Coordinates of C-alpha atoms in Angstrom, one line a residue:
Chain A
M1 CA 114.6 89.2 116.7
I2 CA 111.7 92.1 114.5
T3 CA 114.4 94.5 113.1
L4 CA 113.1 97.5 110.4
S5 CA 116.1 98.8 108.1
N6 CA 114.8 102.1 106.4
I7 CA 111.7 101.2 105.4
N8 CA 109.8 104.4 103.7
K9 CA 106.2 103.7 102.1
T10 CA 103.8 106.3 100.8
F11 CA 100.6 106.5 100.5
R12 CA 98.6 108.5 97.1
V13 CA 95.4 109.5 97.8
A14 CA 92.3 111.5 95.7
R15 CA 92.0 114.5 97.2
R16 CA 89.1 116.6 96.9
Q17 CA 87.9 120.1 97.9
A18 CA 84.5 119.8 99.0
G19 CA 80.9 120.8 96.6
F20 CA 79.2 118.6 93.3
G21 CA 80.5 120.9 91.1
R22 CA 84.6 118.8 91.9
A23 CA 82.5 115.5 92.8
V24 CA 81.6 115.4 88.8
K25 CA 85.2 117.3 88.6
A26 CA 87.3 114.3 90.4
L27 CA 85.3 112.0 88.9
F28 CA 87.2 112.1 84.9
S29 CA 90.1 114.9 86.7
R30 CA 91.8 113.0 89.7
E31 CA 94.1 115.4 92.1
Y32 CA 96.4 113.1 93.8
E33 CA 97.9 113.6 96.8
L34 CA 101.6 112.1 98.4
I35 CA 101.4 111.5 102.0
H36 CA 105.2 110.3 102.8
A37 CA 103.5 107.4 105.5
L38 CA 106.2 105.9 107.7
N39 CA 110.1 107.3 106.7
D40 CA 113.1 105.8 107.1
V41 CA 111.2 104.0 109.8
S42 CA 114.5 101.8 111.8
F43 CA 114.1 100.0 115.0
T44 CA 115.2 97.1 117.2
I45 CA 113.3 95.4 119.0
K46 CA 114.5 91.9 120.9
D47 CA 113.5 88.9 122.3
G48 CA 110.7 88.9 124.8
E49 CA 110.9 92.7 125.3
M50 CA 107.5 94.6 125.5
V51 CA 107.6 98.0 123.5
G52 CA 104.2 101.0 123.9
Y53 CA 104.5 102.4 120.3
I54 CA 102.4 105.9 120.6
G55 CA 102.1 108.7 118.7
P56 CA 99.4 110.3 117.5
N57 CA 96.1 109.2 115.0
G58 CA 97.0 109.6 112.1
A59 CA 101.0 109.4 112.5
G60 CA 102.6 105.5 110.7
K61 CA 101.3 103.6 113.9
S62 CA 99.1 100.8 111.9
T63 CA 101.0 101.2 108.9
T64 CA 104.0 99.4 110.7
I65 CA 102.1 97.3 112.5
K66 CA 100.9 95.7 109.3
I67 CA 104.2 96.1 107.5
M68 CA 104.9 93.7 110.7
C69 CA 102.6 91.5 110.0
G70 CA 102.6 90.7 106.8
I71 CA 99.6 92.1 105.5
L72 CA 101.3 96.2 103.4
T73 CA 104.6 96.6 101.4
P74 CA 106.7 98.3 102.6
D75 CA 108.1 100.8 99.4
S76 CA 111.8 100.7 100.2
G77 CA 113.4 99.3 103.0
M78 CA 114.5 95.6 104.6
C79 CA 111.9 94.0 108.0
K80 CA 113.4 91.1 108.6
I81 CA 111.0 89.3 111.7
N82 CA 112.8 85.7 113.3
G83 CA 114.8 85.8 110.5
R84 CA 111.7 85.8 107.7
V85 CA 110.4 88.5 105.5
P86 CA 106.9 89.2 107.3
W87 CA 104.9 90.1 103.1
R88 CA 107.1 87.9 101.7
D89 CA 106.5 84.5 103.8
R90 CA 103.7 85.2 105.1
I91 CA 101.7 81.8 105.7
A92 CA 105.0 80.8 107.8
H93 CA 105.7 84.2 109.5
V94 CA 101.7 84.6 110.7
R95 CA 101.9 80.9 112.5
E96 CA 104.0 83.3 114.9
I97 CA 102.1 85.9 115.6
G98 CA 99.1 86.7 117.2
V99 CA 97.1 89.4 115.9
V100 CA 94.5 91.0 118.0
F101 CA 93.2 94.8 117.0
G102 CA 91.2 96.5 119.6
Q103 CA 87.8 97.5 116.9
R104 CA 88.3 94.4 114.8
S105 CA 86.8 91.4 116.5
Q106 CA 88.1 87.9 114.5
L107 CA 85.2 86.0 116.7
W108 CA 82.1 84.4 114.9
W109 CA 79.6 87.2 115.9
D110 CA 76.9 84.6 116.6
V111 CA 78.6 81.4 118.1
P112 CA 80.3 81.1 121.0
I113 CA 82.8 81.5 122.1
I114 CA 84.6 77.8 121.9
D115 CA 83.6 76.9 118.4
S116 CA 85.7 79.9 117.5
F117 CA 88.4 78.8 119.3
E118 CA 88.5 75.2 118.0
L119 CA 87.8 76.9 114.8
L120 CA 90.8 78.9 114.8
R121 CA 92.6 75.5 116.2
D122 CA 92.2 73.8 112.9
I123 CA 93.2 77.0 110.5
Y124 CA 96.9 76.9 112.8
K125 CA 97.1 73.2 112.7
I126 CA 97.7 73.7 116.4
D127 CA 98.0 70.0 117.9
R128 CA 95.6 69.0 120.8
K129 CA 97.8 68.9 123.8
I130 CA 99.6 72.2 123.4
Y131 CA 95.8 73.9 122.4
K132 CA 93.4 72.6 125.0
N133 CA 96.8 73.3 127.3
N134 CA 96.8 76.7 126.3
L135 CA 92.9 76.9 126.7
D136 CA 92.5 75.4 130.1
E137 CA 96.0 77.9 130.8
L138 CA 93.9 81.5 129.3
T139 CA 90.5 80.1 130.4
V140 CA 92.1 80.7 134.6
L141 CA 94.2 83.2 133.7
L142 CA 91.1 85.3 131.7
D143 CA 88.4 84.2 133.9
L144 CA 86.6 82.7 130.7
S145 CA 84.3 79.9 131.4
E146 CA 81.4 81.4 132.5
L147 CA 81.8 83.2 128.8
L148 CA 83.4 80.4 126.5
K149 CA 79.3 78.7 125.9
T150 CA 78.3 82.3 125.2
P151 CA 77.6 83.9 121.7
A152 CA 80.3 86.2 120.9
R153 CA 76.9 89.3 120.6
S154 CA 76.3 88.6 124.4
L155 CA 78.8 89.4 125.8
S156 CA 79.9 92.8 127.0
L157 CA 82.6 94.5 125.1
G158 CA 85.5 93.6 128.6
Q159 CA 85.2 90.5 127.6
R160 CA 85.1 89.8 124.4
M161 CA 88.0 92.1 124.3
R162 CA 89.4 89.1 126.7
C163 CA 87.9 85.7 124.3
E164 CA 89.8 88.2 121.4
I165 CA 92.8 88.7 122.7
A166 CA 92.8 85.1 124.1
A167 CA 92.1 83.4 120.3
S168 CA 95.1 85.1 119.8
L169 CA 96.9 83.1 121.8
L170 CA 95.9 79.7 121.4
H171 CA 98.6 79.0 118.8
S172 CA 101.1 80.0 121.7
P173 CA 102.6 82.5 118.8
K174 CA 106.2 84.6 120.3
I175 CA 104.9 87.8 119.1
L176 CA 102.0 89.6 119.8
F177 CA 100.7 92.5 118.7
L178 CA 98.4 94.8 120.1
D179 CA 96.4 97.9 118.2
E180 CA 94.5 99.4 121.6
P181 CA 93.7 97.0 122.8
T182 CA 91.7 98.8 126.0
I183 CA 90.2 100.7 124.0
G184 CA 86.8 101.5 125.3
L185 CA 86.9 99.2 128.0
D186 CA 86.3 99.1 131.7
A187 CA 88.3 100.5 134.7
V188 CA 87.7 96.6 135.8
S189 CA 87.8 95.0 132.4
K190 CA 91.4 97.5 131.6
M191 CA 93.5 96.1 135.2
T192 CA 92.7 92.2 133.5
V193 CA 94.1 92.7 130.7
R194 CA 96.8 95.4 131.5
Q195 CA 98.1 93.1 133.6
F196 CA 97.6 89.3 132.0
I197 CA 99.0 91.0 129.0
K198 CA 102.6 91.6 131.8
R199 CA 102.1 88.2 132.6
I200 CA 101.6 86.5 129.1
N201 CA 105.3 88.4 129.1
A202 CA 106.8 87.7 131.4
E203 CA 106.2 83.8 131.9
R204 CA 106.5 83.1 128.0
G205 CA 108.8 85.5 127.1
T206 CA 106.0 86.5 124.6
T207 CA 107.7 89.9 122.7
V208 CA 104.8 92.2 122.8
I209 CA 103.8 95.0 120.6
L210 CA 101.8 97.7 121.8
T211 CA 100.1 100.8 120.7
T212 CA 97.5 103.0 122.5
H213 CA 96.6 106.4 123.3
D214 CA 96.3 105.5 127.0
M215 CA 98.6 105.9 128.3
Q216 CA 98.7 104.4 131.5
D217 CA 98.8 101.3 129.4
I218 CA 102.1 102.2 128.6
E219 CA 102.6 103.5 131.8
A220 CA 101.9 99.7 134.0
L221 CA 102.7 97.4 130.8
T222 CA 106.2 98.9 128.8
E223 CA 109.4 100.1 129.9
R224 CA 110.5 100.9 126.5
I225 CA 108.9 103.5 124.5
L226 CA 108.3 104.6 120.1
L227 CA 107.0 108.0 119.7
I228 CA 106.1 107.5 116.1
G229 CA 105.8 111.4 114.3
K230 CA 104.2 112.1 110.3
G231 CA 106.4 108.9 109.4
R232 CA 109.8 109.5 111.4
I233 CA 110.3 107.6 114.3
L234 CA 111.5 110.1 116.5
L235 CA 112.0 108.6 120.0
D236 CA 113.2 105.2 121.2
G237 CA 113.7 104.6 125.0
S238 CA 112.6 103.8 128.2
L239 CA 110.0 105.5 130.2
T240 CA 111.1 106.8 133.2
E241 CA 114.0 108.4 131.1
L242 CA 111.9 110.2 129.4
K243 CA 110.3 111.4 132.6
K244 CA 113.4 113.0 133.7
R245 CA 114.3 114.0 130.3
S246 CA 111.1 115.7 129.8
S247 CA 110.3 119.1 132.6
R248 CA 111.4 118.3 135.9
R249 CA 109.0 120.3 137.2
K250 CA 106.3 119.3 140.5
T251 CA 103.0 121.0 141.2
L252 CA 101.6 121.8 144.8
V253 CA 98.7 121.5 145.4
V254 CA 97.9 123.5 149.3
E255 CA 95.2 123.5 150.9
Y256 CA 94.8 126.1 154.0
N257 CA 92.5 128.1 157.4
G258 CA 92.9 132.1 156.4
S259 CA 94.2 134.0 154.1
A260 CA 96.1 133.2 151.0
P261 CA 100.1 133.6 151.3
E262 CA 102.3 135.3 149.6
I263 CA 103.9 133.0 146.8
T264 CA 108.1 134.6 145.9
D265 CA 109.0 134.7 142.5
D266 CA 110.6 130.9 142.2
M267 CA 106.5 129.5 142.2
T268 CA 104.5 129.7 139.4
L269 CA 100.8 130.3 140.2
I270 CA 98.7 128.2 138.5
E271 CA 95.5 128.3 140.2
K272 CA 94.3 130.2 143.7
K273 CA 90.0 129.4 144.9
N274 CA 89.6 129.9 148.1
G275 CA 91.0 128.0 151.0
R276 CA 93.5 125.9 147.8
L277 CA 96.7 126.5 145.9
V278 CA 97.5 125.9 142.7
I279 CA 101.4 126.5 142.1
S280 CA 104.1 125.3 140.0
L281 CA 107.4 124.9 140.8
D282 CA 111.1 123.6 139.9
P283 CA 112.9 122.0 142.3
E284 CA 115.8 122.3 141.0
I285 CA 116.3 125.7 142.0
F286 CA 113.5 125.7 144.2
P287 CA 113.5 122.0 146.8
V288 CA 109.6 120.8 147.2
S289 CA 110.7 121.0 151.4
D290 CA 111.6 124.5 151.5
A291 CA 108.5 125.7 149.4
I292 CA 106.5 123.7 151.9
A293 CA 108.1 125.4 154.7
Y294 CA 107.7 128.7 153.4
L295 CA 103.9 128.0 153.3
A296 CA 103.8 126.7 156.6
A297 CA 105.8 130.6 157.5
R298 CA 103.0 132.1 156.1
T299 CA 99.3 130.6 156.6
E300 CA 98.3 127.8 158.3
L301 CA 98.3 124.6 155.6
T302 CA 96.0 121.6 156.0
D303 CA 96.5 120.4 153.4
V304 CA 99.8 119.2 151.0
S305 CA 100.3 117.2 148.1
V306 CA 103.5 116.7 145.3
S307 CA 102.6 115.2 142.1
G308 CA 105.3 115.0 139.7
I309 CA 104.3 115.2 134.9
T310 CA 101.8 112.2 134.7
A311 CA 103.0 110.0 131.0
E312 CA 99.3 110.9 130.1
E313 CA 101.1 114.8 130.1
M314 CA 104.5 114.1 129.2
V315 CA 103.8 112.4 126.3
A316 CA 101.8 116.0 125.6
E317 CA 104.7 118.0 126.2
L318 CA 106.8 115.0 123.3
Y319 CA 104.0 115.8 120.4
R320 CA 103.8 119.9 121.3
E321 CA 107.2 119.8 121.6
Y322 CA 107.6 118.0 117.3
H323 CA 105.6 120.0 116.3
I324 CA 102.9 116.7 115.6
Chain B
M1 CA 89.0 70.5 102.4
Q2 CA 88.1 69.4 106.6
L3 CA 89.0 73.4 107.4
Y4 CA 86.5 73.7 104.6
I5 CA 83.8 71.7 106.7
K6 CA 85.0 72.8 109.7
F7 CA 83.6 76.2 108.4
F8 CA 80.6 74.8 106.3
A9 CA 79.0 73.6 110.2
M10 CA 79.9 77.0 110.9
H11 CA 78.0 79.2 109.1
L12 CA 75.1 76.9 109.2
K13 CA 75.6 77.1 113.0
S14 CA 75.7 81.2 112.7
Q15 CA 72.6 81.1 110.8
M16 CA 70.4 78.7 111.8
Q17 CA 70.4 80.9 114.9
Y18 CA 68.1 83.1 113.3
K19 CA 65.7 80.8 112.0
L20 CA 62.3 82.8 111.0
S21 CA 65.2 84.8 108.7
F22 CA 66.4 81.1 107.1
F23 CA 63.5 79.6 106.5
L24 CA 61.8 82.4 105.5
T25 CA 65.0 84.1 102.9
A26 CA 65.7 80.6 101.5
L27 CA 61.4 80.3 100.0
G28 CA 61.9 84.0 99.2
Q29 CA 64.9 82.0 96.3
F30 CA 62.1 79.4 95.6
F31 CA 59.6 81.9 94.6
A32 CA 62.1 84.5 92.9
S33 CA 63.0 82.0 90.5
F34 CA 60.0 80.3 90.4
T35 CA 58.7 83.5 88.2
V36 CA 61.8 82.2 85.5
L37 CA 60.7 79.6 84.8
L38 CA 57.1 80.9 84.3
G39 CA 58.5 83.1 81.8
V40 CA 59.6 79.9 80.2
Y41 CA 57.2 78.2 80.2
F42 CA 54.2 80.9 79.1
M43 CA 57.0 81.8 75.9
F44 CA 57.0 78.3 74.6
S45 CA 53.4 78.0 75.7
R46 CA 53.1 80.7 72.7
F47 CA 55.9 79.7 70.0
H48 CA 56.9 75.3 70.5
E49 CA 60.5 76.0 69.7
V50 CA 62.9 78.2 70.4
E51 CA 66.4 77.3 67.1
G52 CA 64.8 74.3 67.2
F53 CA 65.3 73.7 71.0
Q54 CA 62.2 72.3 72.3
F55 CA 60.2 73.8 75.8
E56 CA 61.8 70.6 77.6
H57 CA 65.1 70.4 76.0
V58 CA 65.7 73.9 77.6
L59 CA 64.8 72.8 80.8
L60 CA 67.1 71.2 80.7
C61 CA 69.6 73.9 80.2
F62 CA 67.6 75.9 82.9
A63 CA 68.0 73.6 84.5
A64 CA 71.9 72.8 84.8
V65 CA 73.1 76.8 84.5
L66 CA 70.4 77.1 87.5
M67 CA 72.2 74.4 89.4
A68 CA 75.2 75.0 88.6
Y69 CA 75.3 78.4 90.1
S70 CA 73.7 78.2 92.7
I71 CA 76.1 75.9 93.8
A72 CA 78.8 78.2 93.1
E73 CA 76.5 80.4 94.9
M74 CA 76.4 79.6 98.3
F75 CA 80.1 78.2 98.3
G76 CA 81.4 81.0 97.0
R77 CA 79.5 83.4 98.1
G78 CA 82.5 84.9 99.8
F79 CA 84.0 86.4 96.2
D80 CA 80.8 88.1 96.1
Q81 CA 80.6 90.3 99.9
F82 CA 84.2 90.9 99.4
P83 CA 84.1 94.5 98.9
Q84 CA 82.2 94.6 102.3
M85 CA 85.6 92.8 103.7
L86 CA 88.4 94.7 102.3
G87 CA 85.7 98.0 103.4
N88 CA 86.0 96.5 107.4
G89 CA 89.0 95.2 107.1
E90 CA 87.9 91.5 107.5
F91 CA 90.5 91.0 104.5
D92 CA 93.7 91.8 106.1
R93 CA 92.5 89.6 109.4
A94 CA 92.3 87.2 106.3
L95 CA 96.3 87.9 105.6
V96 CA 97.0 86.6 109.0
R97 CA 96.3 83.8 109.3
P98 CA 97.5 80.9 108.1
R99 CA 95.6 79.7 105.0
S100 CA 95.4 80.7 100.7
V101 CA 94.0 84.0 101.2
I102 CA 91.8 82.3 98.3
F103 CA 90.6 79.7 100.7
Q104 CA 89.2 82.5 103.0
V105 CA 87.5 84.5 100.7
L106 CA 85.8 81.5 99.5
A107 CA 85.3 80.7 103.2
A108 CA 84.6 83.6 104.8
K109 CA 80.7 83.6 104.0
M110 CA 78.8 81.1 103.2
D111 CA 75.1 81.6 102.5
F112 CA 72.6 78.3 102.8
T113 CA 69.2 80.3 102.0
R114 CA 70.6 80.5 98.0
F115 CA 69.0 76.4 99.3
G116 CA 65.4 77.6 97.7
R117 CA 67.9 78.0 94.1
L118 CA 69.1 74.4 94.6
F119 CA 66.5 73.4 95.6
Q120 CA 64.6 74.5 92.2
A121 CA 66.7 73.3 90.0
I122 CA 66.6 69.7 90.8
L123 CA 63.2 69.9 90.9
V124 CA 63.1 71.3 87.3
F125 CA 66.0 68.3 86.5
C126 CA 63.2 65.8 87.6
Y127 CA 60.9 67.1 85.6
A128 CA 63.2 67.4 82.5
I129 CA 65.3 65.1 82.7
P130 CA 62.5 62.0 81.8
N131 CA 60.8 63.7 79.6
S132 CA 62.4 65.7 77.0
G133 CA 63.5 62.6 74.9
V134 CA 67.0 62.2 75.6
I135 CA 67.9 58.4 76.1
W136 CA 69.8 58.4 78.9
T137 CA 73.2 56.6 78.5
W138 CA 76.3 56.2 80.3
D139 CA 77.7 59.2 78.5
K140 CA 74.8 60.6 78.7
V141 CA 74.7 61.5 82.4
L142 CA 78.5 62.2 82.2
A143 CA 77.4 65.2 79.9
L144 CA 74.8 66.4 81.9
L145 CA 77.3 66.1 85.2
L146 CA 79.8 68.3 83.6
M147 CA 77.6 70.6 82.8
V148 CA 77.0 71.6 86.5
V149 CA 80.1 70.4 87.7
C150 CA 82.5 72.3 85.2
G151 CA 79.3 75.0 85.3
S152 CA 79.7 75.5 89.1
L153 CA 83.4 75.6 89.2
I154 CA 83.3 78.3 86.0
F155 CA 80.6 80.7 87.8
F156 CA 83.3 80.8 90.7
A157 CA 85.9 81.6 89.1
L158 CA 83.8 84.5 87.5
F159 CA 82.9 85.8 91.3
I160 CA 86.7 84.9 91.4
V161 CA 87.6 87.1 88.8
Y162 CA 84.5 90.2 90.0
A163 CA 86.6 89.9 93.5
G164 CA 90.0 91.3 92.1
F165 CA 88.2 93.8 90.9
T166 CA 87.3 95.2 94.0
F167 CA 90.9 95.5 94.2
F168 CA 91.3 98.1 92.5
T169 CA 87.1 100.3 92.7
V170 CA 87.0 99.2 96.3
E171 CA 83.2 99.6 95.7
G172 CA 82.2 95.9 93.6
L173 CA 81.4 96.6 90.3
E174 CA 78.0 96.4 89.3
F175 CA 79.2 94.9 84.9
M176 CA 80.0 92.3 86.9
N177 CA 77.0 90.7 87.1
I178 CA 76.4 90.6 83.5
F179 CA 78.5 87.1 83.8
T180 CA 77.5 86.1 87.2
D181 CA 73.7 86.9 87.4
G182 CA 73.8 87.6 83.8
G183 CA 75.0 84.3 83.2
R184 CA 71.9 82.7 85.6
E185 CA 69.0 84.4 83.3
F186 CA 70.1 84.3 79.9
G187 CA 71.5 80.8 80.7
R188 CA 68.3 79.0 80.8
Y189 CA 67.9 79.5 77.2
P190 CA 70.6 77.7 74.7
F191 CA 72.9 80.8 74.9
S192 CA 72.7 80.2 70.6
I193 CA 70.0 81.9 70.1
Y194 CA 71.6 85.6 71.2
G195 CA 73.5 85.5 68.2
K196 CA 76.7 83.8 66.2
R197 CA 78.8 86.8 68.4
I198 CA 76.8 86.8 71.4
L199 CA 78.2 82.8 70.9
K200 CA 81.4 83.2 70.3
F201 CA 81.4 86.1 73.0
L202 CA 81.0 83.1 75.4
T203 CA 82.4 81.1 73.7
F204 CA 86.4 81.8 73.6
V205 CA 86.2 85.6 76.2
V206 CA 83.8 84.8 79.2
P207 CA 83.7 80.3 78.7
L208 CA 79.7 80.1 79.4
A209 CA 78.9 78.3 77.0
L210 CA 81.1 75.6 76.9
F211 CA 79.4 73.9 79.6
Q212 CA 75.8 74.3 78.9
Y213 CA 75.2 74.9 74.6
Y214 CA 78.2 72.0 72.7
P215 CA 77.1 69.8 75.5
L216 CA 74.3 70.0 75.4
L217 CA 73.8 69.9 71.4
Y218 CA 75.5 66.2 72.7
L219 CA 73.2 66.4 74.5
L220 CA 70.4 66.2 72.7
D221 CA 72.5 64.4 69.6
R222 CA 72.7 67.2 67.6
E223 CA 76.0 66.4 68.0
K224 CA 77.5 62.9 67.8
N225 CA 81.8 64.1 68.5
M226 CA 82.2 63.5 71.8
L227 CA 84.7 66.8 71.9
Y228 CA 81.4 68.4 72.6
M229 CA 80.4 66.2 75.8
F230 CA 83.7 67.8 77.3
T231 CA 83.4 71.4 75.9
P232 CA 83.1 71.9 80.0
V233 CA 86.3 70.5 81.1
I234 CA 88.1 72.9 78.6
G235 CA 85.9 75.9 80.2
L236 CA 88.2 74.6 83.4
L237 CA 90.7 76.5 81.4
F238 CA 89.2 80.8 82.6
I239 CA 89.7 80.0 86.3
I240 CA 93.8 80.4 85.7
P241 CA 93.4 83.3 84.3
S242 CA 90.6 84.6 87.3
C243 CA 93.2 82.9 89.7
A244 CA 95.9 85.1 88.5
F245 CA 94.2 88.5 87.7
F246 CA 93.1 87.9 91.8
R247 CA 96.6 87.6 92.5
I248 CA 97.8 90.8 90.9
G249 CA 94.9 92.8 92.2
L250 CA 96.0 91.9 95.6
R251 CA 99.9 92.7 94.8
K252 CA 98.3 95.4 94.7
Y253 CA 96.4 96.0 97.8
K254 CA 99.1 95.2 99.0
S255 CA 101.2 98.4 98.4
T256 CA 99.0 100.7 98.5
G257 CA 96.2 99.4 101.5
S258 CA 93.7 101.1 100.2

């Protein structure tokens, strides 16, 4: 159980204008700017939940994660994770969490992966039997058997990410923090990682908190999303709920032979090329089936496709809506 | 301690990956401090003693300091690399592991190429110990041992202070090298030759003289008082404020994150 209540965090950042003269001036007197990284952030995450934590760059995602990991202390507010305050009870707390920073490796660059794993076993004092079980399981699930004897520096990014994730799960943490786990991965690796995260959540009941910019991650993995912008939690809800909430408009793409059909006022024309029309419409006002029938009566349709809003578009719309 | 050995093995494995680089750097280190030795030698070929210390006496001092330093450096190199650790976020990683922070920084980097320096210190000892004219009774052996062991711990504490400063400045502070690298360089002569004021500073503020000058006096029978033999142990008190300073810095880091 993770509870954050009224967390505030401010950073003081030195500010100066470009130019050498200004740089010299800044050496002696500095102007500081206060940045409210987090502003009254509160939320609760239950055990075994899988939460997507999204927001544009600089919104406060990693500050929140750092506070939950015990790396940073907030200015005010309380954070309790499984009954502990992370930054006060650091050692006991971190024993129960696993952290993957997508952009930073925790593996030793020059030695085989298995050596890194064994060092982690000693760092976390993992019981030999548990370690062996976990390692065997992770090896099968993430298909690591070929990789374990290779040094990290000769692995591809996708292979390394699989090893990173395995490394953070060796000590059977109750909570897993994933900071952009799929960044820079190819399509196949992304799918493997997603499937695996889903499975760990379902089978072990590990709570997963995931930050990402890849909306497909969110779509594939999380039921609940938290949207943060300018240091505030803006939305907390399920993805389906959000989709319903945001624009219901559908996009209709038709291909036709012959002359272009006239469209009604209820349809918005997005694109018109020879033989192809892209139309946006609100199904409440003009049902999609009626629209197709309407077009079919006026021209010879060769292909029709209808699509709703994607998570990507929805998030972009949300960012616009909240001006973040 | 067991875990430290594991880290040690990992570092050794990593560095052995680059065999040639490993040996060449060690060799380079050896020659680099060899020139310092030559400096001492040439000086004594002109002046036969400094402040009543003869060449062999100075060599003894030189070897003890060099050895203390190279041991400290070999194990405590992590602190020297600390600015980089803060910069690239490796330190955050240390904070999410269930072990003491100081231990993890310590274990983060080990520099075995410094074996070259250590090896040289051993060589100088091999020459200075029989030729210094000291009659090696058990207490003299203990005094020398204390010089080296406590010396490396004090250098170590200086590395911790150095790392502590990094929390405030982000970049490493070069001036700290006056005490670490400088301590090694100037420490090849007994500190008394630099004058009373410096000696006092190095006794009460940064206690480098406590493991160098005072026990050396005891070794050379200039002082009979047993207290001089145990001054290096007193110097160990320096570790307490050093660690405290590091913790203050850590607290600041946790609240600013920069």
